[in-house]
Short mmCIF file of C-alpha atoms in Angstrom, two decimals:
data_model
loop_
_atom_site.label_atom_id
_atom_site.label_comp_id
_atom_site.label_asym_id
_atom_site.label_seq_id
_atom_site.Cartn_x
_atom_site.Cartn_y
_atom_site.Cartn_z
CA MET K 98 36.57 144.10 82.68
CA ILE K 99 39.40 144.23 85.68
CA ILE K 100 41.05 147.10 85.96
CA ASP K 101 44.59 147.27 87.80
CA PHE K 102 44.85 149.84 90.47
CA THR K 103 48.31 149.29 91.23
CA GLU K 104 49.89 152.67 89.37
CA ILE K 105 46.68 154.71 90.59
CA ALA K 106 47.08 153.79 94.07
CA GLN K 107 51.32 154.78 94.46
CA ASN K 108 50.62 157.75 91.63
CA ASN K 109 47.14 159.52 92.68
CA PRO K 110 45.87 159.07 96.43
CA SER K 111 42.80 160.98 97.25
CA PHE K 112 44.32 161.83 100.75
CA ARG K 113 41.16 160.80 101.92
CA ALA K 114 41.22 158.11 105.23
CA TYR K 115 38.35 155.43 105.76
CA GLY K 116 37.69 153.87 108.79
CA GLY K 117 36.07 150.25 109.12
CA ALA K 118 36.56 146.87 110.14
CA ASN K 119 37.14 144.54 107.54
CA GLY K 120 40.83 145.07 104.98
CA ILE K 121 42.71 147.46 103.81
CA LYS K 122 41.57 150.69 102.23
CA LYS K 123 42.97 153.06 100.62
CA GLY K 124 41.84 156.56 99.64
CA ILE K 125 42.44 156.87 95.74
CA LEU K 126 41.94 159.34 92.96
CA PHE K 127 39.97 157.33 89.79
CA GLN K 128 39.11 159.11 86.32
CA GLY K 129 39.14 162.33 89.03
CA GLN K 130 36.86 160.96 91.21
CA PRO K 131 37.91 159.89 95.27
CA TYR K 132 37.56 156.43 95.43
CA MET K 133 38.17 154.02 98.69
CA LEU K 134 40.42 151.44 97.37
CA LYS K 135 39.48 147.28 99.70
CA ILE K 136 42.12 145.01 99.67
CA GLU K 137 41.89 141.98 100.40
CA HIS K 138 44.25 140.38 103.07
CA ARG K 139 44.31 137.74 105.99
CA GLY K 140 43.35 138.85 109.21
CA LYS K 141 45.49 137.69 111.95
CA LYS K 142 42.70 134.92 113.27
CA LYS K 143 43.32 131.34 111.30
CA ASN K 144 41.62 131.67 108.37
CA ARG K 145 40.08 135.53 108.50
CA ASP K 146 40.36 135.47 104.65
CA TYR K 147 38.75 138.97 103.29
CA LYS K 148 39.44 138.20 99.70
CA HIS K 149 35.47 137.33 99.44
CA SER K 150 34.31 139.87 101.53
CA VAL K 151 35.67 142.23 97.72
CA LEU K 152 33.77 140.19 95.72
CA SER K 153 30.43 140.39 98.13
CA GLU K 154 31.20 144.23 98.46
CA TYR K 155 31.11 144.78 94.58
CA ILE K 156 28.34 141.74 93.16
CA SER K 157 25.98 143.09 96.56
CA SER K 158 26.46 147.00 95.35
CA LYS K 159 25.89 146.22 92.02
CA ILE K 160 22.60 144.16 93.08
CA TYR K 161 21.36 147.15 95.17
CA SER K 162 21.67 149.38 92.04
CA MET K 163 19.80 146.99 89.99
CA LEU K 164 16.55 147.20 92.48
CA ASP K 165 16.94 151.14 91.44
CA ILE K 166 18.15 151.48 95.18
CA PRO K 167 20.91 153.82 95.83
CA ALA K 168 24.24 152.20 96.05
CA GLN K 169 27.52 153.16 95.92
CA GLU K 170 29.39 153.19 92.70
CA VAL K 171 32.08 150.21 92.45
CA ILE K 172 34.69 148.73 90.39
CA LEU K 173 36.37 145.55 90.92
CA GLY K 174 40.32 145.89 90.23
CA LYS K 175 43.61 144.41 91.29
CA ILE K 176 46.33 145.48 92.72
CA TYR K 177 49.69 144.22 93.49
CA ASP K 178 50.69 144.59 96.75
CA ASN K 179 53.95 143.08 98.67
CA GLY K 180 54.70 141.05 95.28
CA LYS K 181 51.29 139.33 94.92
CA GLU K 182 48.41 139.83 92.83
CA LYS K 183 45.37 140.59 95.19
CA LEU K 184 41.88 141.84 94.11
CA CYS K 185 40.47 144.84 94.89
CA VAL K 186 37.35 146.75 95.35
CA ALA K 187 37.20 150.23 94.46
CA CYS K 188 33.87 152.24 96.14
CA ARG K 189 33.47 155.80 94.90
CA ASP K 190 33.24 158.35 97.67
CA PHE K 191 29.97 159.91 97.72
CA LYS K 192 30.61 162.64 99.51
CA GLU K 193 30.77 165.81 97.38
CA LYS K 194 32.92 169.27 98.56
CA GLY K 195 31.14 170.59 102.15
CA GLU K 196 28.99 167.13 102.40
CA TYR K 197 29.37 164.99 105.33
CA LEU K 198 28.43 161.03 106.31
CA TYR K 199 26.25 161.65 109.60
CA GLU K 200 26.24 157.63 110.39
CA PHE K 201 22.87 156.26 111.57
CA LEU K 202 24.88 155.48 115.00
CA ASN K 203 25.69 158.72 115.47
CA ILE K 204 21.79 160.60 114.77
CA LYS K 205 20.51 157.35 117.38
CA ASN K 206 23.62 159.01 120.11
CA SER K 207 21.58 162.51 119.56
CA VAL K 208 18.40 161.21 119.82
CA LEU K 209 18.63 158.52 123.11
CA THR K 210 17.15 158.68 126.09
CA GLU K 211 18.45 157.46 129.64
CA ASN K 212 16.59 153.56 129.01
CA SER K 213 17.93 153.90 125.93
CA SER K 214 21.35 151.74 124.86
CA ASN K 215 24.57 153.94 122.95
CA GLY K 216 24.38 154.68 119.45
CA SER K 217 25.19 150.75 118.32
CA GLY K 218 22.38 149.52 120.05
CA THR K 219 20.84 147.24 117.53
CA GLU K 220 17.55 146.43 118.84
CA LEU K 221 14.90 146.76 116.69
CA ALA K 222 12.20 149.06 118.46
CA GLU K 223 15.32 151.68 119.55
CA ILE K 224 16.47 151.83 115.85
CA LEU K 225 12.73 152.95 114.99
CA GLU K 226 12.44 155.18 117.92
CA ALA K 227 14.88 156.54 116.95
CA ILE K 228 14.06 157.17 113.50
CA ASP K 229 11.21 158.81 114.84
CA LYS K 230 13.10 161.25 116.59
CA GLN K 231 15.77 162.50 114.33
CA ASN K 232 15.37 165.24 111.85
CA PHE K 233 17.62 165.15 109.62
CA CYS K 234 15.39 163.32 106.61
CA PRO K 235 11.04 162.81 107.03
CA ALA K 236 10.52 159.68 109.01
CA HIS K 237 8.90 157.95 106.31
CA GLU K 238 11.35 158.37 104.15
CA VAL K 239 14.36 156.97 106.51
CA LYS K 240 11.76 154.13 107.75
CA GLU K 241 11.18 153.26 103.88
CA ARG K 242 14.71 153.17 103.64
CA PHE K 243 15.52 151.36 106.54
CA TRP K 244 13.46 148.03 105.82
CA GLU K 245 13.79 148.04 102.01
CA MET K 246 17.59 147.39 102.99
CA PHE K 247 16.23 144.96 105.56
CA VAL K 248 14.59 143.30 102.78
CA VAL K 249 17.89 143.14 100.20
CA ASP K 250 19.36 142.63 102.90
CA ALA K 251 17.07 139.03 103.50
CA TYR K 252 17.93 138.60 99.97
CA LEU K 253 21.89 138.70 99.86
CA GLY K 254 22.10 137.08 103.26
CA ASN K 255 23.74 140.41 104.98
CA PHE K 256 24.66 139.69 108.94
CA ASP K 257 26.02 142.99 109.85
CA ARG K 258 24.05 146.06 108.46
CA HIS K 259 24.63 147.27 111.91
CA ASN K 260 23.79 151.55 112.59
CA GLY K 261 27.32 152.45 111.56
CA ASN K 262 26.76 151.18 107.94
CA TRP K 263 24.08 153.60 106.81
CA GLY K 264 23.28 157.09 107.69
CA PHE K 265 23.03 160.80 106.21
CA LEU K 266 24.48 162.77 103.66
CA VAL K 267 24.53 166.60 104.74
CA ASN K 268 25.84 169.78 102.88
CA GLU K 269 26.44 172.08 106.00
CA ASN K 270 26.96 174.77 102.79
CA THR K 271 23.71 174.52 101.46
CA GLY K 272 21.77 172.39 104.63
CA VAL K 273 20.50 169.95 102.39
CA LYS K 274 20.20 166.42 103.96
CA GLN K 275 19.49 163.51 102.24
CA LEU K 276 19.71 159.96 102.99
CA ALA K 277 23.35 158.41 102.01
CA PRO K 278 23.15 156.18 99.00
CA VAL K 279 23.25 152.17 100.54
CA PHE K 280 27.12 151.61 101.13
CA ASP K 281 29.65 148.37 103.40
CA CYS K 282 28.33 145.29 101.86
CA GLY K 283 31.13 143.23 101.95
CA SER K 284 29.15 141.00 104.74
CA CYS K 285 26.93 139.52 102.24
CA LEU K 286 26.81 136.72 100.46
CA TYR K 287 28.96 134.19 102.57
CA PRO K 288 31.89 135.56 102.37
CA ALA K 289 34.18 133.14 104.98
CA PRO K 290 33.85 129.72 103.70
CA THR K 291 36.36 128.78 101.21
CA ASP K 292 35.50 127.23 97.78
CA GLU K 293 36.48 123.61 99.35
CA GLN K 294 33.48 124.76 101.58
CA LEU K 295 30.78 126.10 99.30
CA GLN K 296 31.49 122.68 97.38
CA SER K 297 30.63 120.66 100.32
CA PHE K 298 27.84 122.87 101.11
CA LEU K 299 26.26 122.63 97.83
CA ASN K 300 27.18 118.39 98.04
CA ASP K 301 24.70 118.76 101.25
CA PRO K 302 20.97 120.15 100.62
CA GLU K 303 20.60 119.86 104.61
CA GLU K 304 24.24 122.49 105.01
CA ILE K 305 22.91 124.69 101.85
CA LYS K 306 19.50 124.58 103.45
CA LYS K 307 20.94 125.81 107.01
CA ARG K 308 22.02 128.99 104.57
CA VAL K 309 19.00 129.65 103.95
CA TYR K 310 16.85 129.54 107.22
CA VAL K 311 19.43 129.21 110.12
CA PHE K 312 21.79 131.60 109.22
CA PRO K 313 23.15 134.00 108.53
CA ASN K 314 20.40 136.08 111.44
CA SER K 315 20.69 140.17 110.93
CA ILE K 316 22.86 141.79 113.21
CA ILE K 317 19.79 143.53 114.19
CA GLU K 318 17.72 142.24 117.35
CA GLU K 319 14.35 141.90 118.80
CA ASN K 320 14.14 141.73 122.98
CA GLY K 321 18.02 140.97 122.96
CA LYS K 322 18.00 138.08 120.24
CA LYS K 323 19.33 138.34 116.35
CA ILE K 324 16.60 138.72 114.18
CA ASN K 325 15.72 135.63 111.55
CA TYR K 326 15.50 137.15 108.42
CA HIS K 327 12.64 134.22 107.32
CA GLU K 328 11.04 134.28 110.51
CA LEU K 329 10.42 138.20 110.81
CA LEU K 330 9.35 138.53 107.62
CA GLN K 331 7.13 135.26 108.17
CA SER K 332 5.58 137.22 111.77
CA THR K 333 5.95 141.01 111.20
CA LEU K 334 2.70 143.24 111.53
CA ASN K 335 5.38 146.09 111.14
CA GLU K 336 3.85 148.09 107.92
CA ASP K 337 6.31 149.70 106.73
CA CYS K 338 8.02 145.80 106.14
CA LEU K 339 4.97 144.86 104.68
CA GLN K 340 4.90 147.70 102.49
CA ALA K 341 8.72 146.83 101.38
CA VAL K 342 7.69 143.56 101.17
CA LYS K 343 5.60 144.75 98.44
CA LYS K 344 7.68 146.52 96.77
CA ILE K 345 10.85 145.08 96.34
CA ILE K 346 10.70 141.21 95.81
CA PRO K 347 8.36 141.85 93.11
CA LYS K 348 11.50 143.45 91.74
CA ILE K 349 14.04 140.85 92.59
CA GLU K 350 11.81 138.60 90.99
CA GLU K 351 11.68 140.67 87.69
CA LYS K 352 15.75 141.33 88.23
CA SER K 353 17.10 137.86 88.64
CA PRO K 354 17.49 136.30 85.24
CA GLU K 355 20.24 139.64 84.99
CA ILE K 356 21.36 139.11 88.86
CA ARG K 357 22.10 135.46 88.10
CA ASP K 358 23.93 136.29 84.29
CA PHE K 359 26.06 139.29 86.33
CA ILE K 360 27.62 136.91 88.82
CA ASN K 361 27.89 134.39 86.00
CA SER K 362 29.78 136.81 83.70
CA ILE K 363 32.23 138.26 86.67
CA GLU K 364 35.60 136.21 85.01
CA VAL K 365 37.60 136.38 89.04
CA LEU K 366 34.52 134.01 90.19
CA SER K 367 35.11 130.02 90.50
CA PRO K 368 32.61 128.25 88.71
CA VAL K 369 32.11 126.64 92.38
CA ARG K 370 31.73 130.32 94.07
CA LYS K 371 29.13 131.18 90.62
CA GLN K 372 27.20 127.97 91.09
CA PHE K 373 26.97 128.69 94.92
CA TYR K 374 26.63 132.60 94.39
CA THR K 375 23.12 131.50 91.99
CA GLN K 376 21.65 128.83 94.17
CA ILE K 377 21.66 130.49 97.39
CA LEU K 378 20.27 133.46 95.87
CA GLN K 379 17.13 131.84 94.09
CA MET K 380 16.78 129.44 97.08
CA ARG K 381 16.92 132.23 99.47
CA ARG K 382 14.24 134.38 96.77
CA GLU K 383 11.73 131.50 96.53
CA LEU K 384 11.98 130.34 100.15
CA ILE K 385 12.16 133.39 102.11
CA LEU K 386 11.04 136.35 99.91
CA GLN K 387 8.10 134.32 97.69
CA PRO K 388 6.56 133.32 100.61
CA ALA K 389 6.54 137.16 102.76
CA LEU K 390 5.23 138.67 99.10
CA VAL K 391 1.77 135.70 99.31
CA ARG K 392 1.75 136.71 103.36
CA ALA K 393 1.99 140.57 102.89
CA ASP K 394 -0.62 140.46 99.96
CA ASN K 395 -2.56 138.38 102.01
CA LEU K 396 -2.64 140.90 105.02
CA THR K 397 -2.95 144.12 103.15
CA LYS K 398 -5.72 142.70 101.34
CA ASN K 399 -7.55 141.36 104.59
CA ALA K 400 -6.95 144.86 106.31
#
């Protein structure tokens, strides 16, 4: 069911403001709870269309929840803006009273040494070092979440899981600190291509394979180069990553029929987009994740 948020956006503002680079964002109250409304729009750059990032946000957040990883609650909707009907996704603001969201970017800034890059730097070794040095949550819990996100993002083709879109919730009244739910998934599932481009990928086996093996890469870097998901999962000896592979990929295997049925049930998705999403997820699962699981099992058996 698609919710019409037009009157809600006009009459029930939450008076909360939201940053970030992609899309128009409004703070609303829906059923007594604060939500951030992300609305499709066309950017200033030619062909920069955020319509499909709304769909990516909705679908990918739901997939994270299906895999039992805490994620923001999302509702798919529409809104009439400037006389046009637009897609939107309502993302529940998960900050409770007295809670603050501290993005990992800020945490990394607080533990940097003079030889480090700044908080936005995405070199893998620096990220893992900052996780070890921070004192918000136990380092093993943070590493577990980091690598679980990495594996799921490898499945979803996320090209922008940077240090500003994951982090910690801190209640300054009670002192309770915890990992925030996964949020900001609008860069998953190839949001840029049009339906016509997706159809051309589906018609060309070499082009669709490029969307598995070549791009998107992770925004996280090793030695200044963006990490290729397939290559890292076929080469890493990082024990925390291997454990995430062994934990998360069987869940993806188990849930893949449910994920496929969920995508096919979304009424605003065009037939070609449904076909592309289901096919690319199957290919990324079979060609990236399944070999990674076999490798991780073999390495840990021989350890």
